C-alpha cells in the first residue's frame, strides 16, 4: 500500500540561459530573450512528491514537516533570492534551464531521503511552463 | 485507448492526529500541534481520477455525473462538516492522517466502480500538502 | 500617491457555529450542519491589505516582512491548529462566523499598524465563500 | 535521464453532445443538458506534457517555444472561438466529449513531435472536470 | 460595521457577439472571431458580493446558503448550458458582451436581496478577462 | 452605469532593491536578501482594470483587445525578460519595489487610455505579495 505525499514550496531567483563556450550570437539564436546578459527571473514553484508505504504506527509515509525542512535546507536556503548562474555552485558550468534545475533539485532532496522512498519533483518556472523529473 | 476522467470535489472537516494507546506526551512528540485535543480542521479538496476505455457509443469513459454522484454519496455526505475522529466510523480506530484518509476514500469509491475501471485519488489537506493513492 | 500592499497568509482551525443561549434545535435551524457539536474545520486563507503613501526613501508603503510578522503573531500563532470556540479567547462568547472572524482579525492587525495606514482584510473560509472588512 | 516538459494553453469553444443517429429523446436521456440543440460552451484549458532526454548541449528536452507553436497551430488556431460540432472537421462524425477531444488533440500534437518524445495531454473542460490521454 | 460576504458560482454557456441590425462585415470588424455565426463558449465564473451590517444575533450579514440559492435560481438555472443569444430572453435584443451580462446578473440578484444590502458582481469570462458592476 | 473591465497579463524580470546613494550595509539592513548584488527575479502577474460607461452600440466599455495591446506595448515589451534596474529607463534612479513598479505601470497605461476611463492596476510580485494603485 504505497501512498504519495506531496509538499509545495517556492523560491525566487534570477537566471540567464546561455553557454559560456558559445558566441553571444549563437546563444541568442538558441535561447532568445532568455539570453539577456543582465538576467531575468522567476517565482519558481516546486512540488516534491515522496512515495512509500504508510507506517502503520503513525499513519505517515513521511512526516510532512521533515519533507518541508529538507526542501527548506536543500532548495529554499540554497536558491531563494539568488542568481542561479552566479550564486549557486551547481550551475557554475551547467545551463540553468528548468530541466537542469529540476534534476539538480531532485538529486539534492533524494540524497536526504530514506532509501526506500521514491521521489518525483515538479518545478514551475511560470504558471504556464513546468517540468518534472522522477530519477530515470 | 485508455483515457482518464477526473472530477474535483471538496469537504470540510475537523480532525486530530493521535493514537488512543499512546500517552499525550508521545502523541505531542510525534504529531505536534496536530494533536490539539480540541481538534483543528481543513477544507479537503479531492480529485477522483477514473481510467478506462472510451465507450464508442457515447464517447464517455464514465458519465461524469455518475462519478460526481458516487463522490457525493461516499465522500461528501459521509465526511462533510464532520469530525473525522468522532463522527466517521472508519476512523474510530484509525489515525486520520491524510495518507489514511486517501486510502479510505479510494476504497469507498473503488467499491462503487465497474471492475474494469482503474481509480486514482488525490487529496489536498491544504493547498501545500496533498497525498495520492492508486490502490497498490 | 497612496498604494495598497497585500500579503496572503493562512491558518487551519476547527469551529462550530452556535449560540450557547439557544436550544440545539434553534441552532440547527439557523446554522444547519455548521452546528455539528463535534466541530468541523477549514483552511482559512487571509489577505491583509495595507494602504498608505510610498516612503520616498525606501520605495515601500510598509516593509512586507513587517506585515508578515504582524500577521504571524496576531493571527497565525493565535488561530492556527486551534479550535476557535474553545482555544481562542475572542470567540468565547462570540459566534465564529466568517463575518465575526474577519472583524476580530481586522482589529488585531489594525492595532499594530501605524495610525496613518488603512487596513482591509479578506478572509476565505473556503475557496467559494469569503468575507471582507475595512473598518467601517 | 528523462524529464517531462509541460506547457499550458487554452481555447474557448461551443459544443453539443449528441449522436446524429439517435433520437432527440435518447440523446437527452444520455447527455442531459449537454444535448442543448443551441449549444453551450467552455473555456478549455490544455496541458501538453512532452517527455524525453535532456539535450546535453542546450539543456532542453524541447524548446518550449516550439511546443507552444505546435499547440498554437494544431489546437488554438483550429479550435479557438469555434463551434466544435460545426466548424472542426474532426468532430463532424465524432461526439465532442472531453474524452474524444483529448484523443484528437493528442494525435494532432503527437504527429508534429520527434518520434523519440512521449506525449501526455490533459484537457480541462471546466476547473472541476478534466481528462488525460497518453496514447495507449 | 459593514462586512462584505462573497459567494463564487459558475455556469457554462455559448454566445456570439453581434448586432442583428449590422451587416456581417461590420460585426466582423468590431467583434472579430467573437462574431462566429456558429457561436463559441465559456465557463463563466461569478462572484456575488453582498455588503451589509452583521446581525448581532446570528453573526451573519446574510446566510451564505440564501445567497447560494439566489444565485442558483437567478443565474445558474437561467444561464447554465444555454446559448445566451437564443435561450436567454434578456439577450434577445442585447449583445451578450461580458459587460452586458454582468449588468443583467446584477439586476437579477439585486431584486432578490433585502433593500439594505449592497451588491457587487464580478464575472470572469475567462481567467484572463473579467468585468465588475456594483450598480452605479 | 459604469462597469470595470479587467485584463490579466504577465512578465518575468530580474531586479535588486537598493539605493545607489546608500552603503551596502545600509541597503542590507533595509532590503535584506532583496539587496543581492547579483539580482533575483519574479514572475510578475498584472491586472489592469478599466472603468467606464458601456457603449450602447457595442456593449463594450473598452474592447479588451485594445487593452491587451496597450499592456503588451507598454508593459510586456518594455519589462519582460529584462533586468528592471539595468534595462528599464524608468528605474535607472528609482528603486524597483513593487510599489514603485505599479505606479510606473499605471502611468504608462493611463497615458494611452481615453480621458474618461479610470484605471486601477494590481501587480503580483509573488502569489503571496501584491500591490495596487489607482492614481491617487
CSV table of N, CA and C in Angstrom, one decimal, chain A residues 11-119:
chain,number,residue,atom,x,y,z
A,11,UNK,N,10.6,29.5,-4.5
A,11,UNK,CA,11.8,30.4,-4.3
A,11,UNK,C,11.8,31.3,-5.5
A,12,UNK,N,12.4,32.5,-5.3
A,12,UNK,CA,12.5,33.5,-6.4
A,12,UNK,C,14.0,33.6,-6.7
A,13,UNK,N,14.3,33.6,-8.0
A,13,UNK,CA,15.7,33.7,-8.5
A,13,UNK,C,15.8,34.4,-9.8
A,14,UNK,N,17.0,34.9,-10.1
A,14,UNK,CA,17.4,35.4,-11.4
A,14,UNK,C,18.2,34.3,-12.1
A,15,UNK,N,18.1,34.3,-13.4
A,15,UNK,CA,19.0,33.4,-14.2
A,15,UNK,C,19.1,33.9,-15.6
A,16,UNK,N,20.0,33.3,-16.3
A,16,UNK,CA,20.3,33.6,-17.7
A,16,UNK,C,20.6,32.3,-18.4
A,17,UNK,N,19.9,32.0,-19.6
A,17,UNK,CA,20.2,30.8,-20.3
A,17,UNK,C,21.3,31.1,-21.3
A,18,UNK,N,22.4,30.4,-21.2
A,18,UNK,CA,23.5,30.6,-22.2
A,18,UNK,C,24.6,29.6,-21.9
A,19,UNK,N,25.5,29.4,-22.8
A,19,UNK,CA,26.7,28.6,-22.6
A,19,UNK,C,27.9,29.5,-22.8
A,20,UNK,N,28.8,29.4,-21.8
A,20,UNK,CA,30.0,30.3,-21.8
A,20,UNK,C,30.8,30.0,-23.1
A,21,UNK,N,30.8,28.7,-23.6
A,21,UNK,CA,31.6,28.4,-24.7
A,21,UNK,C,31.0,28.6,-26.1
A,22,UNK,N,29.8,29.3,-26.1
A,22,UNK,CA,29.2,29.7,-27.4
A,22,UNK,C,29.3,31.2,-27.5
A,23,UNK,N,29.3,31.7,-28.8
A,23,UNK,CA,29.2,33.1,-29.0
A,23,UNK,C,27.9,33.7,-28.5
A,24,UNK,N,27.9,35.0,-28.3
A,24,UNK,CA,26.6,35.7,-28.0
A,24,UNK,C,25.6,35.5,-29.1
A,25,UNK,N,26.0,35.5,-30.3
A,25,UNK,CA,25.1,35.3,-31.4
A,25,UNK,C,24.4,33.9,-31.4
A,26,UNK,N,25.3,32.9,-31.1
A,26,UNK,CA,24.7,31.5,-31.1
A,26,UNK,C,23.8,31.4,-29.9
A,27,UNK,N,24.2,31.9,-28.7
A,27,UNK,CA,23.3,31.9,-27.6
A,27,UNK,C,22.0,32.6,-27.8
A,28,UNK,N,22.0,33.7,-28.5
A,28,UNK,CA,20.8,34.4,-28.9
A,28,UNK,C,19.9,33.6,-29.8
A,29,UNK,N,20.5,32.9,-30.7
A,29,UNK,CA,19.8,32.2,-31.7
A,29,UNK,C,19.0,31.0,-31.0
A,30,UNK,N,19.7,30.4,-30.0
A,30,UNK,CA,19.1,29.2,-29.3
A,30,UNK,C,18.2,29.7,-28.2
A,31,UNK,N,18.6,30.7,-27.4
A,31,UNK,CA,17.9,31.0,-26.1
A,31,UNK,C,17.1,32.3,-26.2
A,32,UNK,N,17.2,33.0,-27.3
A,32,UNK,CA,16.4,34.2,-27.5
A,32,UNK,C,16.5,35.2,-26.3
A,33,UNK,N,15.4,35.7,-25.9
A,33,UNK,CA,15.4,36.7,-24.8
A,33,UNK,C,15.8,36.1,-23.5
A,34,UNK,N,15.8,34.8,-23.3
A,34,UNK,CA,16.3,34.2,-22.1
A,34,UNK,C,17.8,34.4,-21.9
A,35,UNK,N,18.5,34.9,-23.0
A,35,UNK,CA,19.9,35.1,-23.0
A,35,UNK,C,20.3,36.5,-22.6
A,36,UNK,N,19.3,37.3,-22.1
A,36,UNK,CA,19.6,38.7,-21.7
A,36,UNK,C,20.9,38.7,-20.7
A,37,UNK,N,22.0,39.3,-21.1
A,37,UNK,CA,23.2,39.3,-20.2
A,37,UNK,C,23.0,39.9,-18.8
A,38,UNK,N,21.9,40.7,-18.7
A,38,UNK,CA,21.6,41.3,-17.4
A,38,UNK,C,20.7,40.4,-16.6
A,39,UNK,N,20.3,39.3,-17.1
A,39,UNK,CA,19.5,38.3,-16.4
A,39,UNK,C,18.0,38.7,-16.4
A,40,UNK,N,17.1,37.7,-16.2
A,40,UNK,CA,15.7,37.9,-15.9
A,40,UNK,C,15.4,37.0,-14.7
A,41,UNK,N,14.1,36.8,-14.3
A,41,UNK,CA,13.9,36.0,-13.2
A,41,UNK,C,12.5,35.4,-13.1
A,42,UNK,N,12.3,34.6,-12.1
A,42,UNK,CA,11.1,33.8,-11.9
A,42,UNK,C,10.8,33.6,-10.5
A,43,UNK,N,9.4,33.4,-10.2
A,43,UNK,CA,9.0,32.8,-9.0
A,43,UNK,C,8.9,31.3,-9.2
A,44,UNK,N,9.8,30.5,-8.9
A,44,UNK,CA,9.8,29.1,-9.1
A,44,UNK,C,8.8,28.5,-8.0
A,45,UNK,N,7.9,27.7,-8.4
A,45,UNK,CA,7.1,26.9,-7.5
A,45,UNK,C,7.5,25.4,-7.7
A,46,UNK,N,7.6,24.7,-6.6
A,46,UNK,CA,8.1,23.4,-6.5
A,46,UNK,C,7.2,22.5,-5.8
A,47,UNK,N,7.0,21.2,-6.4
A,47,UNK,CA,6.2,20.2,-5.7
A,47,UNK,C,7.1,19.0,-5.6
A,48,UNK,N,7.5,18.6,-4.3
A,48,UNK,CA,8.3,17.4,-4.1
A,48,UNK,C,7.3,16.3,-3.6
A,49,UNK,N,7.3,15.2,-4.3
A,49,UNK,CA,6.3,14.1,-4.1
A,49,UNK,C,7.1,12.9,-3.7
A,50,UNK,N,6.8,12.4,-2.5
A,50,UNK,CA,7.6,11.2,-1.9
A,50,UNK,C,6.6,10.0,-1.8
A,51,UNK,N,7.0,8.9,-2.4
A,51,UNK,CA,6.2,7.7,-2.4
A,51,UNK,C,6.8,6.6,-1.5
A,52,UNK,N,5.9,6.0,-0.7
A,52,UNK,CA,6.4,4.9,0.2
A,52,UNK,C,5.2,4.3,0.9
A,53,UNK,N,5.5,3.3,1.7
A,53,UNK,CA,4.5,2.7,2.5
A,53,UNK,C,4.0,3.5,3.7
A,54,UNK,N,2.8,3.4,4.0
A,54,UNK,CA,2.3,4.0,5.3
A,54,UNK,C,2.8,3.3,6.5
A,55,UNK,N,3.5,4.0,7.4
A,55,UNK,CA,3.9,3.5,8.6
A,55,UNK,C,2.7,3.1,9.5
A,56,UNK,N,2.4,1.9,9.8
A,56,UNK,CA,1.2,1.6,10.5
A,56,UNK,C,1.1,2.2,11.9
A,57,UNK,N,2.2,2.5,12.5
A,57,UNK,CA,2.2,3.1,13.8
A,57,UNK,C,1.7,4.6,13.7
A,58,UNK,N,2.3,5.4,12.8
A,58,UNK,CA,2.0,6.8,12.8
A,58,UNK,C,0.9,7.2,11.8
A,59,UNK,N,0.7,6.3,10.8
A,59,UNK,CA,-0.2,6.7,9.7
A,59,UNK,C,0.5,7.6,8.7
A,60,UNK,N,1.8,7.8,8.8
A,60,UNK,CA,2.5,8.7,7.9
A,60,UNK,C,3.4,7.9,6.9
A,61,UNK,N,3.5,8.3,5.7
A,61,UNK,CA,4.6,7.8,4.8
A,61,UNK,C,5.9,8.6,5.2
A,62,UNK,N,5.8,9.9,5.3
A,62,UNK,CA,6.9,10.7,5.8
A,62,UNK,C,6.2,11.9,6.6
A,63,UNK,N,6.7,12.2,7.7
A,63,UNK,CA,6.2,13.4,8.4
A,63,UNK,C,6.4,14.6,7.5
A,64,UNK,N,5.3,15.3,7.1
A,64,UNK,CA,5.5,16.4,6.1
A,64,UNK,C,6.4,17.5,6.6
A,65,UNK,N,6.5,17.6,7.9
A,65,UNK,CA,7.4,18.6,8.5
A,65,UNK,C,8.9,18.3,8.2
A,66,UNK,N,9.2,17.0,8.1
A,66,UNK,CA,10.5,16.6,7.7
A,66,UNK,C,10.8,16.9,6.3
A,67,UNK,N,9.8,16.6,5.4
A,67,UNK,CA,9.9,16.9,4.0
A,67,UNK,C,10.1,18.4,3.8
A,68,UNK,N,9.3,19.2,4.5
A,68,UNK,CA,9.3,20.7,4.5
A,68,UNK,C,10.7,21.2,4.9
A,69,UNK,N,11.3,20.6,5.9
A,69,UNK,CA,12.6,21.0,6.4
A,69,UNK,C,13.7,20.7,5.3
A,70,UNK,N,13.6,19.5,4.7
A,70,UNK,CA,14.6,19.1,3.7
A,70,UNK,C,14.5,20.1,2.5
A,71,UNK,N,13.3,20.4,2.1
A,71,UNK,CA,13.1,21.4,1.0
A,71,UNK,C,13.7,22.7,1.4
A,72,UNK,N,13.4,23.1,2.6
A,72,UNK,CA,13.9,24.4,3.0
A,72,UNK,C,15.5,24.5,3.0
A,73,UNK,N,16.1,23.4,3.5
A,73,UNK,CA,17.5,23.4,3.6
A,73,UNK,C,18.2,23.2,2.3
A,74,UNK,N,17.7,22.3,1.5
A,74,UNK,CA,18.3,21.9,0.2
A,74,UNK,C,18.0,22.9,-0.9
A,75,UNK,N,16.8,23.5,-0.9
A,75,UNK,CA,16.3,24.2,-2.1
A,75,UNK,C,16.1,25.7,-1.7
A,76,UNK,N,15.3,26.0,-0.7
A,76,UNK,CA,15.0,27.4,-0.5
A,76,UNK,C,16.2,28.2,0.1
A,77,UNK,N,16.9,27.6,1.1
A,77,UNK,CA,18.1,28.3,1.6
A,77,UNK,C,19.2,28.5,0.5
A,78,UNK,N,19.2,27.5,-0.4
A,78,UNK,CA,20.3,27.5,-1.4
A,78,UNK,C,20.0,28.3,-2.6
A,79,UNK,N,18.7,28.5,-3.0
A,79,UNK,CA,18.3,29.1,-4.3
A,79,UNK,C,17.5,30.4,-4.1
A,80,UNK,N,16.9,30.6,-3.0
A,80,UNK,CA,15.9,31.8,-2.9
A,80,UNK,C,16.7,33.1,-2.9
A,81,UNK,N,16.1,34.0,-3.7
A,81,UNK,CA,16.7,35.4,-3.8
A,81,UNK,C,18.2,35.3,-4.3
A,82,UNK,N,18.5,34.3,-5.1
A,82,UNK,CA,19.8,34.1,-5.6
A,82,UNK,C,19.8,34.3,-7.2
A,83,UNK,N,21.0,34.6,-7.7
A,83,UNK,CA,21.2,34.5,-9.1
A,83,UNK,C,21.8,33.1,-9.4
A,84,UNK,N,21.0,32.3,-10.1
A,84,UNK,CA,21.4,30.9,-10.2
A,84,UNK,C,22.7,30.7,-10.9
A,85,UNK,N,23.0,31.5,-11.9
A,85,UNK,CA,24.3,31.4,-12.6
A,85,UNK,C,25.5,31.8,-11.7
A,86,UNK,N,25.3,32.8,-10.9
A,86,UNK,CA,26.5,33.4,-10.2
A,86,UNK,C,26.6,32.9,-8.8
A,87,UNK,N,25.4,32.6,-8.1
A,87,UNK,CA,25.4,32.4,-6.7
A,87,UNK,C,25.3,30.9,-6.3
A,88,UNK,N,25.0,30.0,-7.3
A,88,UNK,CA,24.7,28.6,-7.0
A,88,UNK,C,25.7,27.7,-7.6
A,89,UNK,N,26.5,27.1,-6.8
A,89,UNK,CA,27.7,26.3,-7.4
A,89,UNK,C,27.2,25.3,-8.5
A,90,UNK,N,26.1,24.6,-8.3
A,90,UNK,CA,25.7,23.6,-9.2
A,90,UNK,C,25.6,24.1,-10.7
A,91,UNK,N,25.3,25.4,-10.8
A,91,UNK,CA,25.1,26.0,-12.2
A,91,UNK,C,26.3,26.8,-12.7
A,92,UNK,N,27.4,26.6,-12.0
A,92,UNK,CA,28.6,27.3,-12.5
A,92,UNK,C,28.9,26.9,-13.9
A,93,UNK,N,28.8,25.6,-14.2
A,93,UNK,CA,29.1,25.2,-15.6
A,93,UNK,C,27.9,24.4,-16.1
A,94,UNK,N,26.7,24.7,-15.6
A,94,UNK,CA,25.5,24.0,-16.1
A,94,UNK,C,24.5,25.0,-16.4
A,95,UNK,N,23.9,25.0,-17.6
A,95,UNK,CA,22.9,26.0,-18.1
A,95,UNK,C,21.7,25.8,-17.2
A,96,UNK,N,21.2,26.9,-16.5
A,96,UNK,CA,20.1,26.7,-15.6
A,96,UNK,C,18.7,26.7,-16.3
A,97,UNK,N,18.5,25.8,-17.3
A,97,UNK,CA,17.2,25.6,-17.8
A,97,UNK,C,16.3,24.9,-16.8
A,98,UNK,N,15.0,25.0,-16.9
A,98,UNK,CA,14.1,24.3,-16.0
A,98,UNK,C,14.5,22.8,-15.9
A,99,UNK,N,14.8,22.2,-17.0
A,99,UNK,CA,15.1,20.8,-17.0
A,99,UNK,C,16.3,20.5,-16.1
A,100,UNK,N,17.4,21.3,-16.3
A,100,UNK,CA,18.6,21.1,-15.5
A,100,UNK,C,18.3,21.4,-14.0
A,101,UNK,N,17.5,22.5,-13.7
A,101,UNK,CA,17.3,22.8,-12.3
A,101,UNK,C,16.5,21.7,-11.6
A,102,UNK,N,15.5,21.1,-12.3
A,102,UNK,CA,14.7,20.1,-11.6
A,102,UNK,C,15.5,18.8,-11.3
A,103,UNK,N,16.5,18.5,-12.2
A,103,UNK,CA,17.4,17.4,-11.9
A,103,UNK,C,18.3,17.7,-10.7
A,104,UNK,N,18.8,18.9,-10.7
A,104,UNK,CA,19.6,19.3,-9.5
A,104,UNK,C,18.8,19.2,-8.2
A,105,UNK,N,17.6,19.7,-8.2
A,105,UNK,CA,16.8,19.7,-7.0
A,105,UNK,C,16.4,18.2,-6.7
A,106,UNK,N,16.1,17.4,-7.6
A,106,UNK,CA,15.8,16.0,-7.4
A,106,UNK,C,17.0,15.4,-6.7
A,107,UNK,N,18.2,15.6,-7.2
A,107,UNK,CA,19.3,14.9,-6.6
A,107,UNK,C,19.6,15.4,-5.2
A,108,UNK,N,19.4,16.7,-4.9
A,108,UNK,CA,19.7,17.2,-3.6
A,108,UNK,C,18.7,16.7,-2.6
A,109,UNK,N,17.4,16.6,-2.9
A,109,UNK,CA,16.4,16.1,-2.0
A,109,UNK,C,16.5,14.6,-1.8
A,110,UNK,N,16.7,13.9,-2.9
A,110,UNK,CA,16.8,12.4,-2.9
A,110,UNK,C,17.9,11.9,-1.9
A,111,UNK,N,19.0,12.7,-1.9
A,111,UNK,CA,20.1,12.3,-1.0
A,111,UNK,C,19.8,12.4,0.5
A,112,UNK,N,18.7,13.1,0.8
A,112,UNK,CA,18.4,13.3,2.2
A,112,UNK,C,17.2,12.3,2.6
A,113,UNK,N,16.7,11.6,1.7
A,113,UNK,CA,15.5,10.7,2.0
A,113,UNK,C,16.0,9.3,2.3
A,114,UNK,N,15.2,8.6,3.1
A,114,UNK,CA,15.4,7.2,3.2
A,114,UNK,C,15.4,6.5,1.9
A,115,UNK,N,16.2,5.4,1.8
A,115,UNK,CA,16.4,4.7,0.5
A,115,UNK,C,15.2,4.1,0.0
A,116,UNK,N,14.2,3.7,0.8
A,116,UNK,CA,13.0,3.1,0.4
A,116,UNK,C,11.9,4.0,0.0
A,117,UNK,N,12.2,5.3,-0.1
A,117,UNK,CA,11.2,6.3,-0.6
A,117,UNK,C,11.6,6.7,-2.0
A,118,UNK,N,10.6,6.8,-2.8
A,118,UNK,CA,10.7,7.3,-4.2
A,118,UNK,C,10.4,8.8,-4.2
A,119,UNK,N,11.0,9.5,-5.2
A,119,UNK,CA,10.9,10.9,-5.2
A,119,UNK,C,10.5,11.3,-6.7
